[in-house]
Every structure is written in structure tokens, then in C-alpha cells.
Short mmCIF file of C-alpha atoms in Angstrom, two decimals:
data_model
loop_
_atom_site.label_atom_id
_atom_site.label_comp_id
_atom_site.label_asym_id
_atom_site.label_seq_id
_atom_site.Cartn_x
_atom_site.Cartn_y
_atom_site.Cartn_z
CA MET S 1 17.64 -46.56 -12.41
CA LYS S 2 14.18 -46.39 -11.73
CA GLN S 3 14.16 -48.64 -8.90
CA LEU S 4 17.25 -46.74 -6.93
CA LEU S 5 14.90 -43.47 -7.44
CA PHE S 6 11.84 -45.15 -6.72
CA PHE S 7 13.75 -46.20 -3.41
CA LEU S 8 15.09 -42.83 -2.54
CA ALA S 9 11.38 -41.28 -3.04
CA LEU S 10 10.11 -43.61 -0.46
CA LEU S 11 13.21 -42.81 1.55
CA ILE S 12 12.68 -39.17 1.54
CA LEU S 13 8.81 -39.42 2.11
CA PHE S 14 9.74 -41.50 5.03
CA PHE S 15 11.93 -38.74 6.58
CA SER S 16 9.37 -36.14 6.14
CA GLU S 17 7.06 -37.62 7.57
CA SER S 18 8.67 -38.57 10.35
CA ASN S 19 10.22 -35.28 11.03
CA ALA S 20 6.42 -33.51 10.44
CA GLN S 21 5.20 -35.99 13.14
CA SER S 22 8.31 -34.90 15.43
CA LYS S 23 7.15 -31.41 15.22
CA SER S 24 3.35 -32.23 15.70
CA TRP S 25 1.56 -29.79 18.12
CA TYR S 26 -1.69 -30.83 19.88
CA TRP S 27 -4.79 -27.99 20.59
CA SER S 28 -6.29 -27.11 23.75
CA ILE S 29 -9.34 -24.87 23.22
CA ARG S 30 -10.61 -23.62 26.69
CA ARG S 31 -13.74 -21.62 27.22
CA CYS S 32 -13.39 -19.10 30.34
CA GLU S 33 -15.71 -16.26 31.59
CA ILE S 34 -14.85 -12.57 32.74
CA ALA S 35 -16.54 -11.63 35.61
CA ASN S 36 -15.80 -8.11 35.64
CA PRO S 37 -17.75 -6.00 33.29
CA ASP S 38 -15.48 -3.06 32.46
CA ASP S 39 -12.96 -5.97 31.65
CA SER S 40 -15.57 -7.42 29.34
CA ALA S 41 -16.66 -4.56 27.63
CA PHE S 42 -12.81 -3.33 27.38
CA LEU S 43 -11.99 -6.90 25.25
CA VAL S 44 -15.18 -6.52 23.14
CA ASN S 45 -13.98 -2.98 22.02
CA THR S 46 -10.34 -4.03 21.38
CA GLU S 47 -11.41 -7.48 19.54
CA LYS S 48 -13.97 -4.77 17.03
CA GLN S 49 -10.60 -2.44 16.52
CA MET S 50 -8.70 -5.57 15.73
CA TRP S 51 -11.48 -6.84 13.03
CA LYS S 52 -11.43 -3.23 12.01
CA ALA S 53 -7.95 -3.26 11.23
CA SER S 54 -7.97 -6.64 9.70
CA LEU S 55 -9.62 -4.96 6.73
CA THR S 56 -6.51 -3.29 5.55
CA GLY S 57 -4.72 -6.51 5.39
CA ALA S 58 -2.23 -5.80 7.77
CA PHE S 59 -2.53 -9.22 9.07
CA PRO S 60 -4.28 -12.53 8.47
CA VAL S 61 -7.58 -13.78 9.95
CA TYR S 62 -8.52 -17.30 9.97
CA ASP S 63 -11.85 -18.67 9.41
CA GLY S 64 -13.35 -21.71 10.82
CA LEU S 65 -15.76 -23.19 13.46
CA PHE S 66 -13.48 -26.31 15.25
CA GLY S 67 -10.99 -25.05 17.41
CA GLY S 68 -7.72 -25.20 16.05
CA GLY S 69 -8.64 -26.17 12.76
CA GLY S 70 -9.74 -22.94 11.84
CA TYR S 71 -6.26 -21.76 11.85
CA ARG S 72 -5.90 -23.62 8.96
CA VAL S 73 -8.24 -21.86 6.38
CA ARG S 74 -7.73 -18.15 5.97
CA MET S 75 -10.38 -15.74 5.96
CA SER S 76 -10.78 -13.95 2.43
CA LYS S 77 -11.10 -9.88 2.51
CA ALA S 78 -14.14 -10.06 0.85
CA ALA S 79 -15.63 -12.82 3.97
CA ALA S 80 -14.09 -10.29 6.48
CA ASP S 81 -16.05 -7.68 5.04
CA ILE S 82 -19.33 -9.49 5.43
CA SER S 83 -18.23 -10.42 8.65
CA PHE S 84 -17.28 -7.31 10.04
CA ALA S 85 -19.67 -4.72 8.38
CA ASP S 86 -21.42 -4.34 11.44
CA THR S 87 -19.85 -4.88 14.44
CA SER S 88 -22.32 -3.31 17.09
CA ILE S 89 -22.66 -5.77 20.03
CA ASN S 90 -26.35 -5.74 19.45
CA LYS S 91 -25.64 -7.81 16.08
CA LEU S 92 -22.79 -10.32 17.48
CA GLY S 93 -24.82 -11.06 20.69
CA PHE S 94 -21.60 -11.11 22.83
CA PRO S 95 -22.32 -13.90 25.62
CA GLY S 96 -19.34 -13.04 27.81
CA GLY S 97 -17.60 -15.78 27.40
CA TRP S 98 -14.23 -16.26 25.85
CA GLU S 99 -11.92 -19.00 23.93
CA LEU S 100 -8.22 -19.23 24.97
CA ALA S 101 -6.45 -21.37 22.07
CA THR S 102 -3.21 -23.14 22.95
CA ILE S 103 -1.03 -25.42 21.41
CA TRP S 104 0.92 -28.00 23.77
CA ASN S 105 4.01 -30.37 22.51
CA HIS S 106 3.63 -34.24 22.71
CA SER S 107 4.88 -33.98 26.15
CA ALA S 108 2.93 -31.59 27.47
CA ASP S 109 5.58 -29.51 28.69
CA THR S 110 5.42 -26.81 26.34
CA PHE S 111 3.25 -24.67 25.16
CA LYS S 112 2.29 -21.58 23.38
CA VAL S 113 -0.39 -19.16 23.91
CA ILE S 114 -2.08 -18.66 20.49
CA SER S 115 -5.35 -16.64 20.87
CA PHE S 116 -7.88 -15.19 23.51
CA GLU S 117 -11.14 -14.04 21.53
CA PRO S 118 -14.75 -13.51 22.20
CA ASN S 119 -17.51 -16.23 21.74
CA CYS S 120 -19.31 -13.75 19.34
CA GLY S 121 -21.60 -16.68 17.37
CA VAL S 122 -24.74 -18.24 17.53
CA LEU S 123 -24.43 -21.71 15.48
CA SER S 124 -27.42 -22.68 12.97
CA ARG S 125 -28.65 -25.24 11.18
CA THR S 126 -31.25 -26.97 9.27
CA ASP S 127 -33.15 -29.92 10.47
CA ASN S 128 -34.47 -32.25 8.42
CA THR S 129 -37.34 -30.61 6.71
CA GLY S 130 -35.15 -27.32 5.68
CA LYS S 131 -36.43 -25.22 8.95
CA LEU S 132 -33.76 -22.99 10.41
CA ILE S 133 -32.46 -23.93 13.88
CA LEU S 134 -30.39 -22.02 16.47
CA SER S 135 -28.59 -23.59 18.91
CA LEU S 136 -27.23 -21.91 22.01
CA GLU S 137 -23.76 -22.73 21.43
CA THR S 138 -21.35 -20.21 20.99
CA PHE S 139 -18.00 -20.17 18.68
CA CYS S 140 -15.18 -17.73 17.27
CA TYR S 141 -15.78 -17.55 13.81
CA ALA S 142 -12.75 -15.34 13.20
CA HIS S 143 -9.33 -16.13 14.46
CA ILE S 144 -6.90 -13.71 14.99
CA PRO S 145 -3.56 -14.57 16.72
CA LEU S 146 -2.37 -12.43 19.92
CA PHE S 147 0.90 -12.04 18.07
CA PHE S 148 -0.98 -9.33 16.18
CA TYR S 149 -2.26 -7.41 18.94
CA LEU S 150 0.26 -5.59 20.09
CA PRO S 151 1.61 -3.64 16.87
CA ALA S 152 -2.42 -2.98 16.02
CA LEU S 153 -3.63 -1.55 19.50
CA GLY S 154 -0.43 -0.37 21.03
CA SER S 155 1.42 -1.25 24.58
CA LYS S 156 -1.16 0.35 26.97
CA ALA S 157 -4.00 -1.62 25.38
CA PHE S 158 -2.00 -5.15 24.73
CA ASP S 159 -0.66 -4.85 28.43
CA ARG S 160 -4.38 -5.40 29.34
CA ILE S 161 -5.44 -8.24 27.08
CA HIS S 162 -2.03 -9.86 28.05
CA TYR S 163 -2.83 -9.75 31.64
CA LEU S 164 -6.41 -10.65 31.49
CA ALA S 165 -5.64 -13.67 29.02
CA LEU S 166 -2.47 -14.82 31.46
CA ASN S 167 -4.93 -14.63 34.10
CA SER S 168 -7.41 -16.79 32.42
CA LEU S 169 -4.94 -19.12 31.71
CA SER S 170 -3.41 -19.74 35.05
CA GLY S 171 -7.28 -20.12 36.19
CA CYS S 172 -7.79 -22.91 33.42
CA MET S 173 -4.73 -24.76 34.61
CA ASN S 174 -5.75 -24.58 38.26
CA GLY S 175 -2.71 -22.32 39.05
CA TYR S 176 -2.00 -18.98 40.30
CA LEU S 177 -0.16 -16.15 38.42
CA GLY S 178 3.22 -14.44 39.50
CA VAL S 179 3.93 -11.59 37.16
CA ASP S 180 3.69 -13.63 34.11
CA THR S 181 4.84 -17.32 35.52
CA ILE S 182 2.23 -19.64 36.32
CA TYR S 183 2.58 -21.76 39.59
CA ARG S 184 0.66 -25.17 39.87
CA MET S 185 0.34 -27.47 42.98
CA ILE S 186 -1.24 -31.28 41.88
CA ASN S 187 -1.94 -33.79 44.34
CA PHE S 188 -1.77 -37.41 43.35
CA ARG S 189 -3.42 -39.96 45.65
CA ASN S 190 -4.49 -43.27 45.49
CA ASP S 191 -7.95 -42.79 46.40
CA SER S 192 -8.15 -40.02 43.34
CA ASN S 193 -6.48 -41.35 40.81
CA ALA S 194 -8.15 -40.94 37.57
CA TYR S 195 -5.31 -41.01 35.22
CA LEU S 196 -3.50 -44.51 35.18
CA PRO S 197 -4.29 -47.40 37.27
CA GLN S 198 -0.51 -48.82 37.43
CA SER S 199 0.54 -45.34 39.14
CA ASN S 200 0.65 -46.13 42.69
CA TYR S 201 1.12 -42.90 44.29
CA LYS S 202 1.28 -44.71 47.78
CA HIS S 203 4.37 -46.99 46.67
CA LEU S 204 6.03 -43.90 45.04
CA ALA S 205 5.81 -42.06 48.51
CA SER S 206 7.17 -44.77 50.53
CA MET S 207 10.08 -45.00 48.31
CA ILE S 208 10.77 -41.56 48.81
CA GLN S 209 9.88 -42.16 52.46
CA ASN S 210 12.99 -44.81 52.34
CA GLY S 211 15.23 -42.62 50.52
CA LEU S 212 14.91 -40.14 53.54
CA TYR S 213 15.71 -43.23 56.26
CA THR S 214 19.00 -43.95 53.94
CA GLY S 215 19.78 -40.08 53.78
CA ALA S 216 19.84 -39.97 50.14
CA ILE S 217 16.61 -37.56 49.94
CA HIS S 218 16.74 -34.92 52.42
CA GLY S 219 13.38 -33.50 53.86
CA TYR S 220 11.84 -29.77 53.77
CA ARG S 221 8.85 -28.35 55.51
CA SER S 222 8.84 -25.82 53.07
CA ASN S 223 8.12 -26.21 49.20
CA LEU S 224 10.82 -23.22 48.68
CA LEU S 225 13.55 -26.23 49.82
CA SER S 226 15.40 -23.36 52.08
CA LYS S 227 16.41 -25.36 55.17
CA PRO S 228 16.48 -29.10 55.48
CA MET S 229 14.98 -31.09 58.33
CA THR S 230 17.39 -32.92 60.72
CA LYS S 231 16.97 -36.72 61.02
CA ARG S 232 15.41 -36.25 64.36
CA GLU S 233 12.96 -33.85 63.19
CA ILE S 234 12.05 -36.30 60.22
CA GLU S 235 11.68 -39.01 62.35
CA ASN S 236 9.07 -36.66 64.77
CA SER S 237 7.22 -35.97 61.37
CA PHE S 238 6.05 -39.43 61.25
CA VAL S 239 4.56 -39.57 64.03
CA TRP S 240 1.05 -37.91 64.78
CA VAL S 241 -0.18 -36.69 68.27
CA ASP S 242 -3.54 -36.17 69.19
CA SER S 243 -2.91 -34.09 72.26
CA SER S 244 -6.82 -33.81 72.92
CA ASN S 245 -7.29 -37.06 74.14
CA TYR S 246 -8.18 -37.29 77.93
CA VAL S 247 -8.76 -40.74 80.41
CA GLU S 248 -10.62 -41.15 83.58
CA TYR S 249 -8.22 -41.10 86.16
CA PRO S 250 -8.68 -45.01 87.66
CA ALA S 251 -8.00 -43.79 91.26
CA ASN S 252 -10.50 -40.85 91.43
CA SER S 253 -13.66 -41.79 89.75
CA GLY S 254 -14.96 -38.86 87.46
CA LYS S 255 -11.54 -37.15 87.07
CA LYS S 256 -10.01 -36.71 83.57
CA VAL S 257 -6.03 -36.68 82.93
CA TYR S 258 -4.36 -35.82 79.87
CA ALA S 259 -3.68 -38.81 77.84
CA PRO S 260 -2.07 -37.94 74.16
CA ILE S 261 -2.19 -40.85 71.49
CA GLN S 262 0.55 -40.99 68.95
CA THR S 263 0.07 -43.06 65.91
CA VAL S 264 2.44 -43.31 62.94
CA VAL S 265 1.54 -41.81 59.74
CA ARG S 266 0.90 -43.56 56.38
CA PRO S 267 1.90 -42.40 53.05
CA VAL S 268 -1.04 -41.83 50.72
CA GLY S 269 0.28 -40.00 47.52
CA VAL S 270 2.83 -37.16 46.22
CA VAL S 271 2.33 -33.52 45.45
CA LEU S 272 4.03 -32.01 42.75
CA TYR S 273 4.93 -27.95 43.17
CA GLU S 274 6.05 -26.64 39.24
CA ARG S 275 6.06 -23.43 37.50
CA TRP S 276 5.75 -22.36 34.12
CA ILE S 277 8.19 -19.98 32.82
CA PRO S 278 7.70 -17.79 29.74
CA VAL S 279 9.50 -17.09 26.88
CA TYR S 280 8.97 -14.21 24.51
CA ASN S 281 9.51 -14.32 20.82
CA ASP S 282 10.62 -18.24 21.06
CA ASN S 283 10.67 -20.22 18.16
CA VAL S 284 10.43 -23.73 19.50
CA GLY S 285 9.93 -26.33 17.23
CA GLY S 286 9.87 -23.80 14.02
CA PHE S 287 6.22 -23.26 14.69
CA ASP S 288 5.94 -19.48 14.76
CA ALA S 289 5.27 -19.41 10.77
CA TRP S 290 1.38 -21.21 11.55
CA PRO S 291 -0.29 -19.87 13.66
CA HIS S 292 1.83 -17.09 15.50
CA GLY S 293 2.43 -17.73 19.13
CA TYR S 294 3.45 -14.65 21.03
CA ILE S 295 4.53 -16.32 24.34
CA THR S 296 5.67 -19.82 24.70
CA TYR S 297 5.63 -21.59 28.06
CA HIS S 298 8.44 -24.25 29.57
CA ARG S 299 7.62 -26.63 32.71
CA GLU S 300 9.80 -27.04 35.33
CA VAL S 301 9.30 -29.21 38.36
CA LEU S 302 10.27 -27.13 41.62
CA ALA S 303 9.74 -29.61 44.40
CA ILE S 304 8.21 -32.88 45.12
CA GLY S 305 5.98 -33.55 48.26
CA SER S 306 5.24 -36.76 49.93
CA ARG S 307 1.97 -36.63 51.37
CA TYR S 308 0.71 -38.65 54.68
CA THR S 309 -2.09 -39.45 56.89
CA ALA S 310 -2.62 -40.39 60.16
CA THR S 311 -3.90 -43.92 60.47
CA ILE S 312 -6.40 -42.33 62.99
CA SER S 313 -7.74 -39.39 60.92
CA SER S 314 -8.19 -39.44 57.31
CA THR S 315 -8.59 -35.55 57.38
CA ILE S 316 -5.32 -34.51 58.87
CA ASP S 317 -2.72 -34.39 55.82
CA ARG S 318 1.04 -33.49 56.38
CA VAL S 319 3.17 -32.93 53.40
CA MET S 320 7.02 -33.39 53.37
CA TRP S 321 9.17 -31.69 50.81
CA HIS S 322 12.04 -32.84 48.35
CA ASN S 323 14.06 -31.99 45.86
CA PRO S 324 13.24 -33.02 42.58
CA THR S 325 16.93 -34.32 41.20
CA GLU S 326 17.38 -36.00 44.78
CA VAL S 327 14.22 -37.93 44.66
CA SER S 328 14.97 -38.48 40.98
CA SER S 329 18.72 -39.96 42.10
CA TRP S 330 17.65 -42.10 44.48
CA LEU S 331 14.57 -43.70 42.69
CA SER S 332 17.10 -44.57 40.03
CA PHE S 333 19.37 -45.81 41.95
CA SER S 334 16.70 -48.23 43.45
CA ASN S 335 16.06 -49.00 39.64
CA PHE S 336 12.34 -48.15 40.25
CA SER S 337 10.09 -47.47 37.33
CA TRP S 338 9.43 -43.73 37.06
CA SER S 339 7.62 -43.82 33.34
CA PRO S 340 4.05 -44.84 34.63
CA TYR S 341 4.11 -41.72 36.92
CA GLU S 342 5.63 -39.41 34.41
CA GLU S 343 2.83 -40.35 32.12
CA SER S 344 0.02 -39.90 34.83
CA PHE S 345 1.47 -36.79 35.16
CA ARG S 346 1.31 -35.79 31.64
CA ALA S 347 -1.98 -37.02 31.62
CA GLU S 348 -3.20 -34.60 34.19
CA ARG S 349 -2.18 -31.60 32.02
CA PHE S 350 -3.91 -33.14 29.09
CA GLN S 351 -7.00 -33.47 30.94
CA THR S 352 -7.02 -30.44 32.54
CA MET S 353 -6.30 -28.29 29.50
CA ARG S 354 -8.51 -30.47 27.24
CA ILE S 355 -5.58 -30.97 24.92
CA ALA S 356 -6.73 -33.01 22.02
CA ILE S 357 -4.68 -34.98 19.65
CA GLU S 358 -7.13 -33.63 16.80
CA PRO S 359 -8.07 -30.28 16.37
#
């Protein structure tokens, strides 16, 4: 009986740990600057309002100096009273920088926006002699998730905070903001592969080109994929014409005649055009209990581009766009291993957003 109970305990522990690992999320802490002084002053004032409101106990305030790890320790009311007793700008020394905290799933195709807060402290420590040393490094020592800002500040102030936070987020992602959707264009070339050496982007572009020749993949001039190119247009797009070339006319020395040079372009890489779609009040992974994320983003690849460069010019590139579903079907039909490339695309997101496995 004891052996059976011991086995059941191990079984429950195993599944509990497996379930916890499957729901693990990774932190991304990005520093950003607010260039507009009016926006910066507005954010500082609203943050001070939030700190004042937190003293009533209406919502939790988290304490900590270690990025996402700070959301694990709730600040006591006594500590909040001391921290927020004087919220003057002179005391806090706001440097103008802001900290954007997000959490990402393992695939880095879903993330939650957690907080957008000022860097408002000066890190201090003592040296070997006990002398106090002040560091120029700043940090957020009081974390309040954005989830609580709307009920505390009202819709007018929150809408402005919402826009500034998402605008900073799109900048960190090297994208651009369309209302509240984020669009990204990412270029992957062999000569700039900083992710996985086994991801040969030239080979991938060549495979897509083969699919074009067979008709399994359509080609488009625009990433909107509005009108597919004809077979003749596709064939002509692989020829680059240097119309600036002139040569001396053999029968008349000194006379120049037009002699365009044609050369076939070569594949050098791929381009991803993706968007991140927001979902509000989403409960992905049951993670809203801690910490509270007020908006969740999901990744969607809209188009895949194959990039070509003329052999006589490495500075002129052309991109032909394709439907991701057609590309995926063709590569699967060709028994092409897509895994290294998907991992490489994931690595780009980890690097761009500085996603950390540990807080």
C-alpha cells in the first residue's frame, strides 16, 4: 500500500511539473525613451497618481529589482508608504527612460504586455570598505501592471498611456503600429545570419524559386498579395537589365551606342512580412492571475518574400512575394526541412526583444 501511494505521489508530481513547464512564459524587459517632453511629463504624473491610488489597497504593487522577478513579491503597505511618501520629481530623479515589460510563450509567437513604467531609482551599493557607491544604472523598483491603470485613471488618460506604450513596443520590435496592430518586415540573408548557421536562406529562396517554375507557388509584386504575376512576368523578373550601358560604335570612333546588359538575378535570402494581432482580456494559458496582462498579441505571417540580387550589382535587390500557405505546401511536398528556418525566425524574435529564459 505504501509503495502504491509513493508511486501515485511521484506520478502526480511528474504531471504537475510537466504542466507547469508547458505553461512557462519568458520575460522581456526593454528600455525605451520618450522623446516628447510633454508625453514624458504626462507619464510621470500619471505614474504618481497610480502610486497614490495604490496606498488605498485598490490594487497590488510589486516590489523588486530584477525585471520580471519583481512581479513575484508584493510590496507591503508599509513599504509603499515609505516609497511613495514624497513623489516629487526632484526626489525620484526621473531620467526620461521607460521600462516595457512583456511575457512570451516558448514559441515566441504570443506575448502579453504587462507594464510600462518609468526608470525612477538610482542603484546604490557599498564597496569593500563600507562606503556607499551610487551607480548611474536606473531601475523600476515599484511595479504596477497596466491592467490596473484604466479603472484607476479613467479612459481618457489611459488611452494616451495605451498609445505611448504600444508605440514604444512597436519601436522595440522594429515594426510599425497600425491602430493597435503591429506590422513587421524582417530580412534574412546568408551574409547576415546571426541566428543559426544551418539556416541557409539562399537555399530556401532557391526552393521557392523552383516552386514558382512548377506553378505550385504564385508570385506577387506586393506583400499585399493582391494580383498574381503571369508566367512571363515571373520569368522577366529574374533578369536584371543595366540600361545605362553604352559602347563605342565600331564603324565610327568616338560615337556611343546604347547596349543594355542583361544578367540573371540570384537568390540571396527571404523576407517575412508579419503582423501581431491584439486580443483584449484574453486568458491565454490561464496566466492572467499573475501578473495581470491587459492585452495579448498573436503572430501571423502574411507573406513570404524571396529576395534576389543581380550578379553584377550587390546593391540592387528585388523581392517577389508569396502566399505562406503555398510555400508551406510546396516545401512539405518537396520533403524540405522547415524546422531550422522556423527556429531561426524564432531566434530573431528572442534577440530583438531580449527575451530571457530566466527573469
